[in-house]
Amino acid sequence: MDFAALWNSLPDYAHSGVFIVAVTLVLVVSVAMLTLWERKLIGWMQLRRGPNRVAIFGLLPGLGQPFADVIKLLIKEVLVPAQSSKFLFRIAPAITLVPAFATWAVMPLAPGFSIANVDAGLLYVLALTSVGVYGVILAGWASNSKYAFLGAMRSAAQIVAYEIAMGFALVGVIMASGSLNLGTIVEKQHGAFLAWNWFWLFPLFIVYFISAVAETNRAPFDVAEGESEIVAGFHVEYSGIAFALFFLAEYANMILVSALISVFFMGGWLSPLDGIVAADSALFQIPLLGTLLNNGLHWLVAKTFFFLCVIIWLRATFPRYRYDQIMRLGWKVLIPVTIIWIAVEGLMVYFKIGPWSA
Amino acid sequence: MLVQILFYAFATVLMGSALGVILSRNPVHSALYLVLAFFTSAALWLLIEAEFLAIVLVLVYVGAVMVLFLFVVMMLDINVEEVRKGFTRHAWLGWLTVLALVAEIVGVVAVKQLGIDVTKAAVPVAADHSNTAELGKVLYTTYVYPFELAAVVLLVAIVAAIVLTMRKRQGLKLQDVGAQVATRREDRVRLVKMQAERRE
């Protein structure tokens, strides 16, 4: 029996299982590589070299750094503070990690393909990303340390504030595509570069990007960690692999929000040539180049990578926001902007302007 | 069969976490049990194919309401002994509520058993049926006025909550962002030309 026949004979849950394992493995390796890429990129931006000691196979100095880090963290002792809430302390890193991976279930990875084609996919994404905050809150509370607790409280207030702006920005996306299904959202952006949602929803795109950075607790919104004020914030009491899990979750979340921005505003797996060149044109028939230029997973990967680089760039450029400034930005700037633009968009839909003229 | 196993598994967890809410000594643990209860009820709703309600339950209650709830509970310094002082005094009220609830549930089940069921059994629909879209259609056509009214009620509540907290406290040091942004360099820094001094 050849491979294709064997594959088709498998039941649905086996297919899903294989995809889940594949996506998870790719994500874990990406996270490892992303930590290295971040340090390298920031290094270059600041005229340093970044990690360049651990080489594997004598190639590319620094390539072994993530593995060296993982091994180091694995063999360290996991300290549990004496007066802490032991069970919650141990389970908190897992709670942060789960949503970052589970959300990939509804991600439209390639034309017509996602692991689970959920109709309320966008709500599923919102629901899961909002669960991630529990890991941070629990870690901060269970540690029974004032610094950790302060970090947790900051994070809770910040995430509640930015979740609203994020939700409103997504309302605009729903209005543009008329569906909560992520696959449909991508397909509705069919057309060239300017047909993607970012153009007509530009303010929402910016708001979503800022909120996404804030949701992942990344610089310049990383007051939950705030090394200069509260040591390391919510994970100050964590060591060894428990700390590594928080680290993993942060980078997995970065990849996730970058992929989500690509899907919501940058056309996901759509190629920039889509809509300019006809789908049956001879260009897409050229062996390797045709596949590269056509729609596909690689475009999603490329766009995700672009946004990851921007997030890292932000970290290299901006100093940390003060806490009240973060709150002001969230409540007084981002939310009004989204509400105004939703009204504008409503008018555009009503008067059939731009992409709604058809 | 699988659905039934899942149902009883989730139902057990739900009952356990509901008990945990009222039995645990630590208020934060109680709130966390409540989160677990919401989550398992969402799973139960998924089993009866009400995926929209299930996801919204997680989104609204777990993602927003309970985060704020935990936020408050963690900040409070609750003396558990103090709270438990009136426990036996009000126990009769608790028992009364429990009796009423049990009577209601028994009533519903008894009505079903007698065959004079007023609610029809749900008819399974095709797999590609989207109850999110259905709900949207009904909410914005048949029930559009009640829906808008609910929105207005919520808006009033938001305005009221903001008004309640909008009081100027005396002696509060606040920043005026406008003034900060409008500052010119001349307001803060002064360049002074002076002769270099020679060290003795």
Tab-separated table of N, CA and C in Angstrom, chain B residues 57-163:
chain	number	residue	atom	x	y	z
B	57	LEU	N	-19.194	31.999	26.524
B	57	LEU	CA	-19.092	31.811	27.977
B	57	LEU	C	-17.635	31.911	28.423
B	58	VAL	N	-16.754	31.227	27.692
B	58	VAL	CA	-15.328	31.298	28.034
B	58	VAL	C	-14.813	32.714	27.839
B	59	LEU	N	-15.188	33.323	26.715
B	59	LEU	CA	-14.676	34.655	26.393
B	59	LEU	C	-15.102	35.688	27.433
B	60	VAL	N	-16.395	35.709	27.757
B	60	VAL	CA	-16.910	36.756	28.631
B	60	VAL	C	-16.625	36.446	30.099
B	61	TYR	N	-17.017	35.263	30.546
B	61	TYR	CA	-16.891	34.993	31.975
B	61	TYR	C	-15.480	34.630	32.384
B	62	VAL	N	-14.869	33.678	31.656
B	62	VAL	CA	-13.522	33.278	32.044
B	62	VAL	C	-12.518	34.376	31.677
B	63	GLY	N	-12.664	34.932	30.466
B	63	GLY	CA	-11.653	35.858	29.974
B	63	GLY	C	-11.735	37.244	30.574
B	64	ALA	N	-12.938	37.694	30.927
B	64	ALA	CA	-13.043	39.077	31.390
B	64	ALA	C	-13.558	39.167	32.823
B	65	VAL	N	-14.754	38.635	33.071
B	65	VAL	CA	-15.375	38.815	34.382
B	65	VAL	C	-14.532	38.211	35.497
B	66	MET	N	-14.092	36.968	35.287
B	66	MET	CA	-13.370	36.301	36.372
B	66	MET	C	-11.975	36.876	36.582
B	67	VAL	N	-11.387	37.435	35.513
B	67	VAL	CA	-10.082	38.076	35.695
B	67	VAL	C	-10.225	39.263	36.646
B	68	LEU	N	-11.269	40.066	36.415
B	68	LEU	CA	-11.507	41.211	37.297
B	68	LEU	C	-11.872	40.745	38.699
B	69	PHE	N	-12.660	39.676	38.756
B	69	PHE	CA	-13.068	39.111	40.039
B	69	PHE	C	-11.849	38.673	40.845
B	70	LEU	N	-10.974	37.925	40.180
B	70	LEU	CA	-9.740	37.471	40.828
B	70	LEU	C	-8.908	38.662	41.268
B	71	PHE	N	-8.844	39.646	40.386
B	71	PHE	CA	-8.101	40.871	40.655
B	71	PHE	C	-8.540	41.449	42.000
B	72	VAL	N	-9.873	41.559	42.179
B	72	VAL	CA	-10.399	42.140	43.408
B	72	VAL	C	-10.160	41.210	44.599
B	73	VAL	N	-10.468	39.925	44.393
B	73	VAL	CA	-10.350	38.974	45.514
B	73	VAL	C	-8.916	38.889	46.016
B	74	MET	N	-7.953	38.926	45.064
B	74	MET	CA	-6.557	38.823	45.476
B	74	MET	C	-6.114	40.063	46.250
B	75	MET	N	-6.705	41.205	45.910
B	75	MET	CA	-6.316	42.440	46.580
B	75	MET	C	-6.917	42.544	47.968
B	76	LEU	N	-8.098	41.923	48.161
B	76	LEU	CA	-8.757	42.044	49.456
B	76	LEU	C	-8.007	41.250	50.500
B	77	ASP	N	-8.020	41.758	51.692
B	77	ASP	CA	-7.423	41.037	52.802
B	77	ASP	C	-8.578	40.457	53.611
B	78	ILE	N	-9.027	39.279	53.189
B	78	ILE	CA	-10.234	38.723	53.811
B	78	ILE	C	-9.866	37.869	55.015
B	79	ASN	N	-10.484	38.180	56.123
B	79	ASN	CA	-10.305	37.349	57.306
B	79	ASN	C	-11.370	36.258	57.288
B	80	VAL	N	-10.924	35.032	57.027
B	80	VAL	CA	-11.877	33.947	56.817
B	80	VAL	C	-12.720	33.701	58.075
B	81	GLU	N	-12.082	33.813	59.244
B	81	GLU	CA	-12.814	33.578	60.496
B	81	GLU	C	-13.984	34.545	60.635
B	82	GLU	N	-13.684	35.792	60.288
B	82	GLU	CA	-14.697	36.841	60.403
B	82	GLU	C	-15.896	36.534	59.514
B	83	VAL	N	-15.579	36.068	58.279
B	83	VAL	CA	-16.652	35.793	57.319
B	83	VAL	C	-17.514	34.633	57.810
B	84	ARG	N	-16.864	33.651	58.450
B	84	ARG	CA	-17.597	32.448	58.817
B	84	ARG	C	-18.396	32.590	60.105
B	85	LYS	N	-18.291	33.724	60.760
B	85	LYS	CA	-18.948	33.881	62.057
B	85	LYS	C	-20.456	33.672	61.958
B	86	GLY	N	-21.093	34.271	60.934
B	86	GLY	CA	-22.547	34.204	60.844
B	86	GLY	C	-23.043	32.968	60.134
B	87	PHE	N	-22.151	31.984	59.941
B	87	PHE	CA	-22.488	30.854	59.085
B	87	PHE	C	-23.719	30.104	59.581
B	88	THR	N	-23.752	29.718	60.849
B	88	THR	CA	-24.869	28.905	61.346
B	88	THR	C	-26.138	29.749	61.501
B	89	ARG	N	-25.936	31.049	61.733
B	89	ARG	CA	-27.095	31.904	61.953
B	89	ARG	C	-27.968	31.975	60.695
B	90	HIS	N	-27.307	31.977	59.534
B	90	HIS	CA	-28.072	32.107	58.287
B	90	HIS	C	-28.257	30.771	57.594
B	91	ALA	N	-27.913	29.691	58.283
B	91	ALA	CA	-27.954	28.377	57.636
B	91	ALA	C	-29.359	28.034	57.159
B	92	TRP	N	-30.384	28.424	57.932
B	92	TRP	CA	-31.768	28.064	57.550
B	92	TRP	C	-32.123	28.638	56.177
B	93	LEU	N	-31.602	29.849	55.888
B	93	LEU	CA	-31.873	30.478	54.597
B	93	LEU	C	-31.245	29.644	53.473
B	94	GLY	N	-30.025	29.186	53.749
B	94	GLY	CA	-29.338	28.344	52.775
B	94	GLY	C	-30.113	27.066	52.497
B	95	TRP	N	-30.539	26.425	53.584
B	95	TRP	CA	-31.285	25.166	53.413
B	95	TRP	C	-32.570	25.404	52.638
B	96	LEU	N	-33.226	26.537	52.905
B	96	LEU	CA	-34.465	26.854	52.207
B	96	LEU	C	-34.217	26.977	50.695
B	97	THR	N	-33.144	27.686	50.369
B	97	THR	CA	-32.799	27.862	48.953
B	97	THR	C	-32.517	26.513	48.302
B	98	VAL	N	-31.740	25.701	49.010
B	98	VAL	CA	-31.390	24.380	48.469
B	98	VAL	C	-32.658	23.576	48.216
B	99	LEU	N	-33.592	23.582	49.202
B	99	LEU	CA	-34.842	22.824	49.045
B	99	LEU	C	-35.619	23.315	47.829
B	100	ALA	N	-35.715	24.627	47.673
B	100	ALA	CA	-36.452	25.178	46.541
B	100	ALA	C	-35.818	24.738	45.224
B	101	LEU	N	-34.484	24.811	45.154
B	101	LEU	CA	-33.784	24.428	43.924
B	101	LEU	C	-34.009	22.964	43.603
B	102	VAL	N	-33.861	22.095	44.650
B	102	VAL	CA	-34.037	20.653	44.433
B	102	VAL	C	-35.460	20.386	43.952
B	103	ALA	N	-36.450	21.064	44.572
B	103	ALA	CA	-37.840	20.864	44.175
B	103	ALA	C	-38.024	21.238	42.702
B	104	GLU	N	-37.409	22.334	42.295
B	104	GLU	CA	-37.551	22.764	40.901
B	104	GLU	C	-36.965	21.749	39.932
B	105	ILE	N	-35.762	21.266	40.273
B	105	ILE	CA	-35.113	20.313	39.369
B	105	ILE	C	-35.922	19.027	39.276
B	106	VAL	N	-36.393	18.535	40.456
B	106	VAL	CA	-37.213	17.313	40.478
B	106	VAL	C	-38.467	17.541	39.640
B	107	GLY	N	-39.044	18.730	39.785
B	107	GLY	CA	-40.244	19.054	39.016
B	107	GLY	C	-40.012	18.938	37.522
B	108	VAL	N	-38.907	19.544	37.061
B	108	VAL	CA	-38.599	19.507	35.624
B	108	VAL	C	-38.447	18.073	35.150
B	109	VAL	N	-37.662	17.273	35.918
B	109	VAL	CA	-37.425	15.882	35.518
B	109	VAL	C	-38.743	15.110	35.530
B	110	ALA	N	-39.600	15.339	36.570
B	110	ALA	CA	-40.864	14.618	36.683
B	110	ALA	C	-41.758	14.934	35.492
B	111	VAL	N	-41.790	16.200	35.094
B	111	VAL	CA	-42.625	16.586	33.951
B	111	VAL	C	-42.184	15.837	32.703
B	112	LYS	N	-40.868	15.727	32.530
B	112	LYS	CA	-40.351	14.991	31.369
B	112	LYS	C	-40.774	13.524	31.428
B	113	GLN	N	-40.675	12.948	32.629
B	113	GLN	CA	-41.009	11.523	32.782
B	113	GLN	C	-42.475	11.261	32.479
B	114	LEU	N	-43.352	12.221	32.833
B	114	LEU	CA	-44.790	12.002	32.656
B	114	LEU	C	-45.213	12.156	31.191
B	115	GLY	N	-44.278	12.644	30.361
B	115	GLY	CA	-44.608	12.747	28.943
B	115	GLY	C	-45.395	13.987	28.600
B	116	ILE	N	-45.548	14.916	29.556
B	116	ILE	CA	-46.255	16.157	29.231
B	116	ILE	C	-45.239	17.288	29.084
B	117	ASP	N	-44.177	16.904	28.398
B	117	ASP	CA	-43.041	17.806	28.219
B	117	ASP	C	-43.423	18.962	27.287
B	118	VAL	N	-43.227	20.191	27.763
B	118	VAL	CA	-43.574	21.324	26.903
B	118	VAL	C	-42.444	21.679	25.939
B	119	THR	N	-41.210	21.316	26.315
B	119	THR	CA	-40.099	21.618	25.420
B	119	THR	C	-39.863	20.429	24.511
B	120	LYS	N	-39.692	20.729	23.230
B	120	LYS	CA	-39.432	19.642	22.294
B	120	LYS	C	-37.963	19.246	22.388
B	121	ALA	N	-37.716	17.964	22.123
B	121	ALA	CA	-36.324	17.518	22.101
B	121	ALA	C	-35.628	18.172	20.913
B	122	ALA	N	-34.346	18.540	21.112
B	122	ALA	CA	-33.626	19.211	20.051
B	122	ALA	C	-33.451	18.275	18.864
B	123	VAL	N	-33.691	18.812	17.679
B	123	VAL	CA	-33.505	18.011	16.470
B	123	VAL	C	-32.076	18.201	15.992
B	124	PRO	N	-31.336	17.097	15.838
B	124	PRO	CA	-29.956	17.256	15.365
B	124	PRO	C	-29.940	17.865	13.970
B	125	VAL	N	-28.996	18.765	13.733
B	125	VAL	CA	-28.922	19.407	12.423
B	125	VAL	C	-27.664	18.945	11.706
B	126	ALA	N	-27.585	19.296	10.415
B	126	ALA	CA	-26.445	18.877	9.597
B	126	ALA	C	-25.150	19.457	10.154
B	127	ALA	N	-24.043	18.774	9.836
B	127	ALA	CA	-22.756	19.156	10.411
B	127	ALA	C	-22.323	20.555	9.973
B	128	ASP	N	-22.733	20.976	8.767
B	128	ASP	CA	-22.279	22.281	8.295
B	128	ASP	C	-23.199	23.406	8.748
B	129	HIS	N	-24.141	23.083	9.625
B	129	HIS	CA	-25.064	24.100	10.113
B	129	HIS	C	-24.330	24.997	11.103
B	130	SER	N	-24.428	26.312	10.895
B	130	SER	CA	-23.700	27.212	11.768
B	130	SER	C	-24.664	27.896	12.721
B	131	ASN	N	-24.624	27.566	13.994
B	131	ASN	CA	-25.575	28.211	14.886
B	131	ASN	C	-25.129	29.610	15.270
B	132	THR	N	-23.838	29.941	14.960
B	132	THR	CA	-23.409	31.335	15.132
B	132	THR	C	-24.170	32.238	14.171
B	133	ALA	N	-24.217	31.809	12.903
B	133	ALA	CA	-24.909	32.608	11.891
B	133	ALA	C	-26.404	32.685	12.211
B	134	GLU	N	-26.985	31.551	12.636
B	134	GLU	CA	-28.413	31.527	12.966
B	134	GLU	C	-28.727	32.523	14.079
B	135	LEU	N	-27.900	32.456	15.144
B	135	LEU	CA	-28.107	33.365	16.274
B	135	LEU	C	-28.031	34.808	15.824
B	136	GLY	N	-27.050	35.098	14.968
B	136	GLY	CA	-26.889	36.460	14.466
B	136	GLY	C	-28.133	36.915	13.737
B	137	LYS	N	-28.654	36.043	12.849
B	137	LYS	CA	-29.845	36.407	12.080
B	137	LYS	C	-31.013	36.719	13.001
B	138	VAL	N	-31.258	35.832	13.972
B	138	VAL	CA	-32.401	36.015	14.872
B	138	VAL	C	-32.230	37.278	15.708
B	139	LEU	N	-31.003	37.469	16.231
B	139	LEU	CA	-30.759	38.617	17.116
B	139	LEU	C	-30.970	39.938	16.393
B	140	TYR	N	-30.596	40.005	15.119
B	140	TYR	CA	-30.662	41.292	14.432
B	140	TYR	C	-31.920	41.465	13.597
B	141	THR	N	-32.819	40.465	13.614
B	141	THR	CA	-34.083	40.664	12.899
B	141	THR	C	-35.260	40.564	13.870
B	142	THR	N	-35.571	39.356	14.320
B	142	THR	CA	-36.744	39.167	15.165
B	142	THR	C	-36.611	39.900	16.490
B	143	TYR	N	-35.425	39.757	17.099
B	143	TYR	CA	-35.270	40.290	18.459
B	143	TYR	C	-34.422	41.554	18.479
B	144	VAL	N	-34.477	42.337	17.415
B	144	VAL	CA	-33.560	43.470	17.342
B	144	VAL	C	-33.861	44.515	18.421
B	145	TYR	N	-35.148	44.750	18.740
B	145	TYR	CA	-35.465	45.766	19.754
B	145	TYR	C	-35.045	45.327	21.156
B	146	PRO	N	-35.412	44.109	21.590
B	146	PRO	CA	-34.895	43.666	22.904
B	146	PRO	C	-33.373	43.709	22.961
B	147	PHE	N	-32.726	43.339	21.851
B	147	PHE	CA	-31.263	43.315	21.802
B	147	PHE	C	-30.703	44.720	21.989
B	148	GLU	N	-31.283	45.694	21.263
B	148	GLU	CA	-30.817	47.075	21.380
B	148	GLU	C	-31.094	47.617	22.782
B	149	LEU	N	-32.253	47.217	23.336
B	149	LEU	CA	-32.579	47.663	24.696
B	149	LEU	C	-31.542	47.162	25.688
B	150	ALA	N	-31.161	45.894	25.549
B	150	ALA	CA	-30.140	45.328	26.434
B	150	ALA	C	-28.849	46.125	26.307
B	151	ALA	N	-28.523	46.511	25.068
B	151	ALA	CA	-27.307	47.288	24.854
B	151	ALA	C	-27.395	48.633	25.565
B	152	VAL	N	-28.584	49.265	25.495
B	152	VAL	CA	-28.751	50.563	26.154
B	152	VAL	C	-28.616	50.418	27.662
B	153	VAL	N	-29.220	49.341	28.203
B	153	VAL	CA	-29.120	49.103	29.648
B	153	VAL	C	-27.653	48.988	30.056
B	154	LEU	N	-26.891	48.242	29.257
B	154	LEU	CA	-25.461	48.083	29.555
B	154	LEU	C	-24.737	49.419	29.485
B	155	LEU	N	-25.101	50.219	28.487
B	155	LEU	CA	-24.462	51.527	28.329
B	155	LEU	C	-24.730	52.394	29.556
B	156	VAL	N	-25.995	52.363	30.020
B	156	VAL	CA	-26.350	53.133	31.215
B	156	VAL	C	-25.504	52.664	32.395
B	157	ALA	N	-25.351	51.349	32.520
B	157	ALA	CA	-24.557	50.808	33.626
B	157	ALA	C	-23.118	51.299	33.542
B	158	ILE	N	-22.563	51.308	32.327
B	158	ILE	CA	-21.174	51.767	32.151
B	158	ILE	C	-21.051	53.233	32.558
B	159	VAL	N	-21.991	54.060	32.046
B	159	VAL	CA	-21.944	55.485	32.365
B	159	VAL	C	-22.048	55.681	33.875
B	160	ALA	N	-22.976	54.937	34.511
B	160	ALA	CA	-23.157	55.069	35.959
B	160	ALA	C	-21.876	54.707	36.697
B	161	ALA	N	-21.247	53.612	36.280
B	161	ALA	CA	-20.020	53.169	36.958
B	161	ALA	C	-18.929	54.228	36.822
B	162	ILE	N	-18.841	54.826	35.635
B	162	ILE	CA	-17.798	55.836	35.434
B	162	ILE	C	-18.100	57.077	36.271
B	163	VAL	N	-19.377	57.476	36.283
B	163	VAL	CA	-19.744	58.658	37.064
B	163	VAL	C	-19.414	58.456	38.544
